[in-house]
PDB file of N, CA and C in Angstrom:
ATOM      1  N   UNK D   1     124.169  79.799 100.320  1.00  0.00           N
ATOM      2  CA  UNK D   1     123.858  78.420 100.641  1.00  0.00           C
ATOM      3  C   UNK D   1     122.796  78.365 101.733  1.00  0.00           C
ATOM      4  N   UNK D   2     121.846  77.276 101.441  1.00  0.00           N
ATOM      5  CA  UNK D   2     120.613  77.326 102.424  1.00  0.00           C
ATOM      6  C   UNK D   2     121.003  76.418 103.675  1.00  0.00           C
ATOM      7  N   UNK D   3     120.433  76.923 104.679  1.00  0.00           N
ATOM      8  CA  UNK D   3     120.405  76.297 106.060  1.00  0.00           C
ATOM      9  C   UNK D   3     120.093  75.101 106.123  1.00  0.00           C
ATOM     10  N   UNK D   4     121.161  73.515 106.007  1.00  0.00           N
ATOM     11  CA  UNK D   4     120.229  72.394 105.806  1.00  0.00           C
ATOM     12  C   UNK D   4     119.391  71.981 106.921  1.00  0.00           C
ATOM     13  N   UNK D   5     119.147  72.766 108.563  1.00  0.00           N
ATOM     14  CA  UNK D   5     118.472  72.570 109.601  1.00  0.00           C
ATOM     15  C   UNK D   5     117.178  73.240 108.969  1.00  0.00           C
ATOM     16  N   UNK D   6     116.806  74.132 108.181  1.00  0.00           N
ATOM     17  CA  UNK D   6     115.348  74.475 107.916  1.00  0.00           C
ATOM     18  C   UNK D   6     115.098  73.236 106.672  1.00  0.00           C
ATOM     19  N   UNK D   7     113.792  73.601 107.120  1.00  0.00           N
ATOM     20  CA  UNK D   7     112.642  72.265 106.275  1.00  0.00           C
ATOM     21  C   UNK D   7     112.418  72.676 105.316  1.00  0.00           C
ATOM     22  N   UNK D   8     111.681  71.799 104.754  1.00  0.00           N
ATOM     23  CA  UNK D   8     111.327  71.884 103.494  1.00  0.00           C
ATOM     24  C   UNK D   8     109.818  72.013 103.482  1.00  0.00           C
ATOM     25  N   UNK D   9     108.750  72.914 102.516  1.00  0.00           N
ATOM     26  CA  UNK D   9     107.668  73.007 102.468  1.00  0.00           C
ATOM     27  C   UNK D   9     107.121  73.221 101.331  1.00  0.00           C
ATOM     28  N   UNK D  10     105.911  72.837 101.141  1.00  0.00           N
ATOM     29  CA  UNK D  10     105.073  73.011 100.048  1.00  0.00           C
ATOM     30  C   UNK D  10     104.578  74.277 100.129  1.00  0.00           C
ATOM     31  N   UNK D  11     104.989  75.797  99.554  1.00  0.00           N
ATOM     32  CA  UNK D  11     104.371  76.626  99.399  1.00  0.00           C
ATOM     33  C   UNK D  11     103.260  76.796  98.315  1.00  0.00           C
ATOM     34  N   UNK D  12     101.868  76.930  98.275  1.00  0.00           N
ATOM     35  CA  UNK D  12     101.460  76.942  97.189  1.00  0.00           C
ATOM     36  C   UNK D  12     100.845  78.733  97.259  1.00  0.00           C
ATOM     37  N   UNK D  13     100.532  79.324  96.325  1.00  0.00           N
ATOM     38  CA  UNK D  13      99.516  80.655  95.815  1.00  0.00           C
ATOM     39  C   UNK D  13      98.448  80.133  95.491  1.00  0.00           C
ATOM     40  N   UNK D  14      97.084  80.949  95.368  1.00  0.00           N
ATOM     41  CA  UNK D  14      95.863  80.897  94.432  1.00  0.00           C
ATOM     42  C   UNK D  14      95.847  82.683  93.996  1.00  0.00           C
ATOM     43  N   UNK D  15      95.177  82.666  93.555  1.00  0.00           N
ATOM     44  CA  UNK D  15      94.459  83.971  93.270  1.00  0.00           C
ATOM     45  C   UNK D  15      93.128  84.319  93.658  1.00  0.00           C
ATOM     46  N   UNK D  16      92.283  83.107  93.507  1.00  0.00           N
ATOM     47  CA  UNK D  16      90.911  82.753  94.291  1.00  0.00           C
ATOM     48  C   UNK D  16      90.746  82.072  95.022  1.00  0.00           C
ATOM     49  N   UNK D  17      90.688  82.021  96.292  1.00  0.00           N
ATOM     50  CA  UNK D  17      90.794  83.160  96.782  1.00  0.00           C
ATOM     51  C   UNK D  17      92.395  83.783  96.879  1.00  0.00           C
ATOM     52  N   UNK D  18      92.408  84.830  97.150  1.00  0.00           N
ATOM     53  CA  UNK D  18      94.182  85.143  97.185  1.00  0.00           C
ATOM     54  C   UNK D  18      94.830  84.195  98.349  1.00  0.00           C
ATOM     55  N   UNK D  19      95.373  83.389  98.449  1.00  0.00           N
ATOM     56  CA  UNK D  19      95.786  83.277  99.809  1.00  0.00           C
ATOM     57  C   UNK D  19      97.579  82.385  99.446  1.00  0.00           C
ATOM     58  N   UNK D  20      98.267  82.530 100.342  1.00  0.00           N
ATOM     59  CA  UNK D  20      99.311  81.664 100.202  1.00  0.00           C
ATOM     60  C   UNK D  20      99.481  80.801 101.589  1.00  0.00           C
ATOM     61  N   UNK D  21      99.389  79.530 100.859  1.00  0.00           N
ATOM     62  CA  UNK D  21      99.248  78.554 102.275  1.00  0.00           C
ATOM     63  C   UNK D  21     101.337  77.542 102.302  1.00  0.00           C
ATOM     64  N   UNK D  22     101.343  77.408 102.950  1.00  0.00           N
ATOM     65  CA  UNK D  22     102.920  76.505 103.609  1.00  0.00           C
ATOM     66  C   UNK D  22     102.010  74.870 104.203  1.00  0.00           C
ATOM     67  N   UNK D  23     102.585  74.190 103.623  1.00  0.00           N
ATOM     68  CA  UNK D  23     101.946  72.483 103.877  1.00  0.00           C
ATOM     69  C   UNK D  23     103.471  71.638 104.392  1.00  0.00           C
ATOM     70  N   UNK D  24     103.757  71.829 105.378  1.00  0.00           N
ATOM     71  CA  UNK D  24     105.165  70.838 105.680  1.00  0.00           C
ATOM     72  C   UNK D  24     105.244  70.540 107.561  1.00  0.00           C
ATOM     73  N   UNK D  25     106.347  70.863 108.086  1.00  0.00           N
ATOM     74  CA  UNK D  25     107.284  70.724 107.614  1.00  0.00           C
ATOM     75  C   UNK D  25     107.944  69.304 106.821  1.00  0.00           C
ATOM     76  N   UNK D  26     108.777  69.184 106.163  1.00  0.00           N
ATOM     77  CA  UNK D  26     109.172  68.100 105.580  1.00  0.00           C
ATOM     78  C   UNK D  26     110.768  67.872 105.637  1.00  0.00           C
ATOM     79  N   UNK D  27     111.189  66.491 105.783  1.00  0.00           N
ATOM     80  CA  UNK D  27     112.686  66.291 106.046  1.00  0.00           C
ATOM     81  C   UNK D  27     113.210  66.435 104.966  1.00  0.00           C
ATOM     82  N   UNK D  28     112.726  65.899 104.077  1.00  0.00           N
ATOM     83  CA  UNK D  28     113.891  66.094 102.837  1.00  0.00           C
ATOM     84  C   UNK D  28     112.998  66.347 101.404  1.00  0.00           C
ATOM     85  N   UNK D  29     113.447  67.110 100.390  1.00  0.00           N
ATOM     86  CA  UNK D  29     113.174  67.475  99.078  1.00  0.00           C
ATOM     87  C   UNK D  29     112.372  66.599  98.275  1.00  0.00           C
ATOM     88  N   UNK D  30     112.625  65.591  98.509  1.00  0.00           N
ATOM     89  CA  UNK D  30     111.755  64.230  98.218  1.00  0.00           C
ATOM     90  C   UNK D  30     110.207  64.261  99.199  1.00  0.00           C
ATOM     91  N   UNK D  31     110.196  64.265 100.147  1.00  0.00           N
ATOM     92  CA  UNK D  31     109.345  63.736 101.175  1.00  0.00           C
ATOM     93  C   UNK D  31     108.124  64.761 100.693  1.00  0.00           C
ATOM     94  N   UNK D  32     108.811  66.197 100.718  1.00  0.00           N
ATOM     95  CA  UNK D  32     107.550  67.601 100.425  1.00  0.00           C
ATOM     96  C   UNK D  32     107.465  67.061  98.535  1.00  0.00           C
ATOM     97  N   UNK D  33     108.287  66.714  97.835  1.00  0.00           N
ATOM     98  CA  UNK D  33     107.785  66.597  96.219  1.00  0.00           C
ATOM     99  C   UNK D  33     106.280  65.359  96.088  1.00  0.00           C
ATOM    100  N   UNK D  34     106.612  64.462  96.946  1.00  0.00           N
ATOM    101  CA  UNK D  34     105.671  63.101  97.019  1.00  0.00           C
ATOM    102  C   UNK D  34     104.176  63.720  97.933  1.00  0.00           C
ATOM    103  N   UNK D  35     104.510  64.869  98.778  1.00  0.00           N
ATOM    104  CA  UNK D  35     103.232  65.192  98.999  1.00  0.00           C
ATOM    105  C   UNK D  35     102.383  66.511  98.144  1.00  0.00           C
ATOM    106  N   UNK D  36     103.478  67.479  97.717  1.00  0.00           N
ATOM    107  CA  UNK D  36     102.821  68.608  97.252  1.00  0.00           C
ATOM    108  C   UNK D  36     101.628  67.890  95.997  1.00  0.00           C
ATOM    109  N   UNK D  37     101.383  66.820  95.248  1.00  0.00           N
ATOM    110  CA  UNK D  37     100.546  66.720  94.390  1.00  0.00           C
ATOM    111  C   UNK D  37      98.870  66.498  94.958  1.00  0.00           C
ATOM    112  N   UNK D  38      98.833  66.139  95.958  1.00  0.00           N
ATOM    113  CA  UNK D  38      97.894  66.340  96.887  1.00  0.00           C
ATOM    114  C   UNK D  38      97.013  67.120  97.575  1.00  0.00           C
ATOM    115  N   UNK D  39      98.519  68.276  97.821  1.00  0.00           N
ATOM    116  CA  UNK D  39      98.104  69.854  98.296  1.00  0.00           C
ATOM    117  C   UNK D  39      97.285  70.297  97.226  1.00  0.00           C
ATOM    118  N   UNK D  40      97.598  70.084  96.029  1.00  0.00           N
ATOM    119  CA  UNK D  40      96.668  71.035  94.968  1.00  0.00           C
ATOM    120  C   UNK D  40      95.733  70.327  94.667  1.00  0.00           C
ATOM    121  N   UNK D  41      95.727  69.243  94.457  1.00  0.00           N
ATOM    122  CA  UNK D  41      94.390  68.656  93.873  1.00  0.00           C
ATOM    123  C   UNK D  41      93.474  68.729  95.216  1.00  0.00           C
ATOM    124  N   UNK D  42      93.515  69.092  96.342  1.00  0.00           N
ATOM    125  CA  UNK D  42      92.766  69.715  97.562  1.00  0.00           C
ATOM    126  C   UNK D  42      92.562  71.068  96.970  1.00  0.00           C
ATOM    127  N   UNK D  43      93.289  71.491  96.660  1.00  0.00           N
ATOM    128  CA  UNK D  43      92.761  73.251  96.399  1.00  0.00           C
ATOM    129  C   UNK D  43      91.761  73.036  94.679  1.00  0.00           C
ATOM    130  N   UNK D  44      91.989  72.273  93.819  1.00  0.00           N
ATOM    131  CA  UNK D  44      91.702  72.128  92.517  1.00  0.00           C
ATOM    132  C   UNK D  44      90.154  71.693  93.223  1.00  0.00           C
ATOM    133  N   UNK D  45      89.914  70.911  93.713  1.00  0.00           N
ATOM    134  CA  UNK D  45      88.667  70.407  94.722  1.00  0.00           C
ATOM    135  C   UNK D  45      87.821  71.453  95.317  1.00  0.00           C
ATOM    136  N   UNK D  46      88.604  72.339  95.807  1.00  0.00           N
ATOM    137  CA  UNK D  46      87.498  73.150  96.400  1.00  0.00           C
ATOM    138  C   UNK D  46      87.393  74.407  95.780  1.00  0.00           C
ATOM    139  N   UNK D  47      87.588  74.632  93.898  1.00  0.00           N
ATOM    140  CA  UNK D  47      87.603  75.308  93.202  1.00  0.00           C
ATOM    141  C   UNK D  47      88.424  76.714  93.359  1.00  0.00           C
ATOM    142  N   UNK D  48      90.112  76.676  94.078  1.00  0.00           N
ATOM    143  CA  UNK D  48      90.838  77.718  93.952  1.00  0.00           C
ATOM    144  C   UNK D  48      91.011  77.773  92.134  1.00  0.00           C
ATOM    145  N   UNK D  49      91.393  79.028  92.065  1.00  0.00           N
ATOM    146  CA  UNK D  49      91.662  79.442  90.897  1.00  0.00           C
ATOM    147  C   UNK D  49      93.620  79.612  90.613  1.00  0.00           C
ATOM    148  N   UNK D  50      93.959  79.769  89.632  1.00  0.00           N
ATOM    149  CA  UNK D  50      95.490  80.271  89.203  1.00  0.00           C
ATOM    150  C   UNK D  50      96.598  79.260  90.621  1.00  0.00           C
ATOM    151  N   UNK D  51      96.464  78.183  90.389  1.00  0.00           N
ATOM    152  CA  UNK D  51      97.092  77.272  91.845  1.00  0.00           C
ATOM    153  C   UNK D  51      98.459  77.201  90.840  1.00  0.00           C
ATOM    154  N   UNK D  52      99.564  78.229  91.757  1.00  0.00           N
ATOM    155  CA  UNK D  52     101.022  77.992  92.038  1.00  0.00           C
ATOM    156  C   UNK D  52     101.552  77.084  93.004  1.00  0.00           C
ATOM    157  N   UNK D  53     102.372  75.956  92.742  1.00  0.00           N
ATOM    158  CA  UNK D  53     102.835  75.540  93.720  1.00  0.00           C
ATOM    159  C   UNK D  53     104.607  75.137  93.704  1.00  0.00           C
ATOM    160  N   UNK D  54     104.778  75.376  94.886  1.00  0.00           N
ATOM    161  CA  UNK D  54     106.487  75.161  94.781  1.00  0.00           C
ATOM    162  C   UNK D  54     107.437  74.990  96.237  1.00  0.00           C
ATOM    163  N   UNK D  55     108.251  74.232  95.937  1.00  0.00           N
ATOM    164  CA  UNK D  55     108.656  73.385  97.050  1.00  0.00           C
ATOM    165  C   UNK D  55     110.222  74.487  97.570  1.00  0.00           C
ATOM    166  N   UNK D  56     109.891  74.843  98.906  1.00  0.00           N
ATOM    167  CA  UNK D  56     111.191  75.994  99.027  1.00  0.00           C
ATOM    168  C   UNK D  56     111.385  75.668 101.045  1.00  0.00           C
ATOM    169  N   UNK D  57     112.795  75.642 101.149  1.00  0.00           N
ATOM    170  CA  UNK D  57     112.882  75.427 102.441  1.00  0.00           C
ATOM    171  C   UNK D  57     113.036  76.853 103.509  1.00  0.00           C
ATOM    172  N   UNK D  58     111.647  76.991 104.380  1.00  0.00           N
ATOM    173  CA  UNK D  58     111.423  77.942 104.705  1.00  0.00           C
ATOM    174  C   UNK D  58     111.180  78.068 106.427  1.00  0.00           C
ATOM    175  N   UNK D  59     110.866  79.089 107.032  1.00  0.00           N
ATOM    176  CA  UNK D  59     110.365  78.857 108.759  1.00  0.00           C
ATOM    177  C   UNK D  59     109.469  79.632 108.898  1.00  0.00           C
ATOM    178  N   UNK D  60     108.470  79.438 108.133  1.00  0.00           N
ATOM    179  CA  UNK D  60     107.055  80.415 107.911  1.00  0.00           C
ATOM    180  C   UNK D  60     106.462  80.473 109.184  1.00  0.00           C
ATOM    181  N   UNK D  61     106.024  81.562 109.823  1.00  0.00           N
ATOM    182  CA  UNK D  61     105.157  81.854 110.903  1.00  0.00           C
ATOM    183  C   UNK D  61     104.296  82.237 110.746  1.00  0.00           C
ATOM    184  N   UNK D  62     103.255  81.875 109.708  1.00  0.00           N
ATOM    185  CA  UNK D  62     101.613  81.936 109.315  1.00  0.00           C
ATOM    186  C   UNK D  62     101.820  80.650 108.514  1.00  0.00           C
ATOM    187  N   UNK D  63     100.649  80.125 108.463  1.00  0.00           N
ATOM    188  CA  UNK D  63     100.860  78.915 107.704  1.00  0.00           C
ATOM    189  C   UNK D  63     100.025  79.150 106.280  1.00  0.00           C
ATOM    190  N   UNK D  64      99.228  80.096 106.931  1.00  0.00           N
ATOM    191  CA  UNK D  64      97.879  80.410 105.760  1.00  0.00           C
ATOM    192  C   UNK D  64      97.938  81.868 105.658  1.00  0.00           C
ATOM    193  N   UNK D  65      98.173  82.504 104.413  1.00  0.00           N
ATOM    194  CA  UNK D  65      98.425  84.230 104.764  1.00  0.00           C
ATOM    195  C   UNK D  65      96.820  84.264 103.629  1.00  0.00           C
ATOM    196  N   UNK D  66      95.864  85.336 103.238  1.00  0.00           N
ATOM    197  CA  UNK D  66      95.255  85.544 102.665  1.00  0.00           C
ATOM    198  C   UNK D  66      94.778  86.826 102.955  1.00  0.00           C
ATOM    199  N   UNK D  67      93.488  87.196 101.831  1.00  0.00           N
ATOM    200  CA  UNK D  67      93.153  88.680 101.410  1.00  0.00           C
ATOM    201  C   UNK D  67      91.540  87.987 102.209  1.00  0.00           C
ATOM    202  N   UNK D  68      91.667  89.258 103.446  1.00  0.00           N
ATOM    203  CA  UNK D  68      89.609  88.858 103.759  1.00  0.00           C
ATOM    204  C   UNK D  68      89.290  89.273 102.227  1.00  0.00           C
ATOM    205  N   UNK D  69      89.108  90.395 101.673  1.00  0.00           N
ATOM    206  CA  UNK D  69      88.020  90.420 101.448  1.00  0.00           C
ATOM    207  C   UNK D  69      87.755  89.340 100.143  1.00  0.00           C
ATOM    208  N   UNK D  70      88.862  88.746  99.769  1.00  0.00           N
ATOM    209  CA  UNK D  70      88.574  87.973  99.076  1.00  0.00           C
ATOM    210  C   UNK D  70      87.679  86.598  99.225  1.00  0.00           C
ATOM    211  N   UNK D  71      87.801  86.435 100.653  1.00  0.00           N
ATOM    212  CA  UNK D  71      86.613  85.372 101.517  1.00  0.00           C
ATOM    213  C   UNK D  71      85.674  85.337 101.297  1.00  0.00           C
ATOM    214  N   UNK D  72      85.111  86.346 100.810  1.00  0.00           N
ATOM    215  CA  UNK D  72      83.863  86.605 100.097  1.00  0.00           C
ATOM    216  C   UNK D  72      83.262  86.470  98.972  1.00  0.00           C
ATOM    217  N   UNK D  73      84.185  86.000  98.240  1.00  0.00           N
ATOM    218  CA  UNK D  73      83.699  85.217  96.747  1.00  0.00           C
ATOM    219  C   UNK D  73      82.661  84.128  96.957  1.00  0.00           C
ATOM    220  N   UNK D  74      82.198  83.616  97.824  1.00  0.00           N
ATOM    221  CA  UNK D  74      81.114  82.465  97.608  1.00  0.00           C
ATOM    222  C   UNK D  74      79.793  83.122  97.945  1.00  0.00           C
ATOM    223  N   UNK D  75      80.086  84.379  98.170  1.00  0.00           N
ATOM    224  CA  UNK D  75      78.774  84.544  98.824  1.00  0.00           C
ATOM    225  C   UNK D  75      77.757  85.342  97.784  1.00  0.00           C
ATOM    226  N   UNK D  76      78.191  84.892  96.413  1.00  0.00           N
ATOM    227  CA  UNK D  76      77.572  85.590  94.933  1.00  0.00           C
ATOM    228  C   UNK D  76      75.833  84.956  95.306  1.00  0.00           C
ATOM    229  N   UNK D  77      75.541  83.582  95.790  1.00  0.00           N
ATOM    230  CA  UNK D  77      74.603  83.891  96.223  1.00  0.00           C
ATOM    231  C   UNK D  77      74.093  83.494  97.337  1.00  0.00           C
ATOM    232  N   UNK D  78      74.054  83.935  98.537  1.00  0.00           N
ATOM    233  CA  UNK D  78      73.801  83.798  99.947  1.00  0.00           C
ATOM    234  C   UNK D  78      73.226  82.923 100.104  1.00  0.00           C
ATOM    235  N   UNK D  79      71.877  83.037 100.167  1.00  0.00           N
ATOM    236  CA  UNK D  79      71.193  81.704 100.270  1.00  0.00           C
ATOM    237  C   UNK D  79      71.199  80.731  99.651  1.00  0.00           C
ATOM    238  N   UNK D  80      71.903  80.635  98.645  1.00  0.00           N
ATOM    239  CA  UNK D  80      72.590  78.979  98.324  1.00  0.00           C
ATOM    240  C   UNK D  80      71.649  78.655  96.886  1.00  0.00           C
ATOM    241  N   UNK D  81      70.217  79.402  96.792  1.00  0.00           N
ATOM    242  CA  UNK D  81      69.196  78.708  95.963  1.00  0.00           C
ATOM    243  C   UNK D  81      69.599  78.975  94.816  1.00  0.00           C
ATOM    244  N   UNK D  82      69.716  78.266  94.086  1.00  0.00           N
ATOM    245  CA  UNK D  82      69.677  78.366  92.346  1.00  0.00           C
ATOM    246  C   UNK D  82      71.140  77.656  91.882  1.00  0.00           C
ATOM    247  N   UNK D  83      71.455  76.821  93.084  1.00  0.00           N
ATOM    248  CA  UNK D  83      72.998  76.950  92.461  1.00  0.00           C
ATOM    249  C   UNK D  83      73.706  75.856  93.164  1.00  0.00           C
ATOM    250  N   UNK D  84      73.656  74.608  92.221  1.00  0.00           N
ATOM    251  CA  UNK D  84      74.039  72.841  93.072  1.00  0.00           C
ATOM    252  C   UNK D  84      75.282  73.185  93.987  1.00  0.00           C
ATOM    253  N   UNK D  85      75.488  72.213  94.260  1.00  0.00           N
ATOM    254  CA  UNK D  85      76.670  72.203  95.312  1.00  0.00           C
ATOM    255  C   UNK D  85      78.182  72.164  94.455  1.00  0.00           C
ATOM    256  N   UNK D  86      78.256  71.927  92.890  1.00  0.00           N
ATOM    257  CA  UNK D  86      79.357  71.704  91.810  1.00  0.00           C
ATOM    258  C   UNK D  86      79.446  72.666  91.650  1.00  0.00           C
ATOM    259  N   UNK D  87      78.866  73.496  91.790  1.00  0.00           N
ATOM    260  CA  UNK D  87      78.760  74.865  91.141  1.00  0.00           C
ATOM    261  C   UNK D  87      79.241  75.796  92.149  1.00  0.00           C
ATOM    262  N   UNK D  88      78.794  75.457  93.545  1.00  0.00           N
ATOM    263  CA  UNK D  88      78.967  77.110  94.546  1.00  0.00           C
ATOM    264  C   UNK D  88      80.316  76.816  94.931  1.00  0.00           C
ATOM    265  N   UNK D  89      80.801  77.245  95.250  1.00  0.00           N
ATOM    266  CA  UNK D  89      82.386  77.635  95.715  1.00  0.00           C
ATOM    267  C   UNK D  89      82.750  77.237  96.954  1.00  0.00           C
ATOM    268  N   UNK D  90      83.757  76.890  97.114  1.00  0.00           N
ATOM    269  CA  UNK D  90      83.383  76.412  98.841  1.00  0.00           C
ATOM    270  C   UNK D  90      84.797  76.909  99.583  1.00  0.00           C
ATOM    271  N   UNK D  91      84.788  78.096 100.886  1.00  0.00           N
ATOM    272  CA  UNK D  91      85.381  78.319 101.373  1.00  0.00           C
ATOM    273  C   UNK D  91      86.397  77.491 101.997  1.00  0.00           C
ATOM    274  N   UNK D  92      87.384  78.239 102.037  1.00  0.00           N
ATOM    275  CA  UNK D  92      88.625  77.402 102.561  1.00  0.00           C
ATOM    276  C   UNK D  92      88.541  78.017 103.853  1.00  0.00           C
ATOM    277  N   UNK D  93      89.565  76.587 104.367  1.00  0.00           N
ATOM    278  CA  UNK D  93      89.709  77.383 105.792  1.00  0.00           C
ATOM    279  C   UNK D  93      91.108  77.751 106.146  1.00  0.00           C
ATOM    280  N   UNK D  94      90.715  79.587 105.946  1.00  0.00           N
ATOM    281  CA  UNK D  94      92.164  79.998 105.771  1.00  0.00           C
ATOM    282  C   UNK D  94      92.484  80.258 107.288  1.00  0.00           C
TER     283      UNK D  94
END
C-alpha cells in the first residue's frame, strides 16, 4: 500500500532526447490527470520523440534525469542555415 502523504506526479519518458522529466507535485490523482495532457503536448511542441507518460506517486530528487549526449541531436546543423525553424529541433531545458 502506497504512502497517501507522497504526491502525485506526472512522470513522463522521451527517447529524443532520452530524458525522464517528474511535473507535480500534485494533491490528488485527479489534479496530476487534468494536468499531465499539457505536459506532453509541451514535449509534442518541441519535437520529443516516443513521449511516455504516466501518473505515479513519487519523491523524486531530480526533476529532469537525461542522457548529455543525447543534447546533441539539434546540432545536425550548427549554423541553423538550410533548415526553417519547423524543422530544427529545439532543445529542452533539461
Amino acid at each position: 500500500m502506497r504512502d497517501p502523504l507522497i504526491p502525485w506526479w506526472v512522470e513522463v519518458h522521451t527517447t529524443l532526447p532520452a530524458c525522464q522529466y517528474f511535473f507535480g507535485p500534485f494533491a490528488s490523482l485527479e489534479e496530476a490527470k487534468a494536468h499531465q495532457p499539457g505536459y506532453v503536448e509541451d514535449l509534442v511542441h518541441e519535437h520529443a520523440l516516443e513521449i511516455v507518460a504516466k501518473i505515479t506517486r513519487a519523491q523524486p530528487e531530480v526533476l529532469t534525469l537525461y542522457d548529455e549526449e543525447d543534447l546533441c541531436w539539434p546540432a545536425i546543423a550548427s549554423d541553423g542555415q538550410g533548415i526553417s525553424p519547423y524543422e530544427r529541433p529545439t532543445v529542452l531545458s533539461c
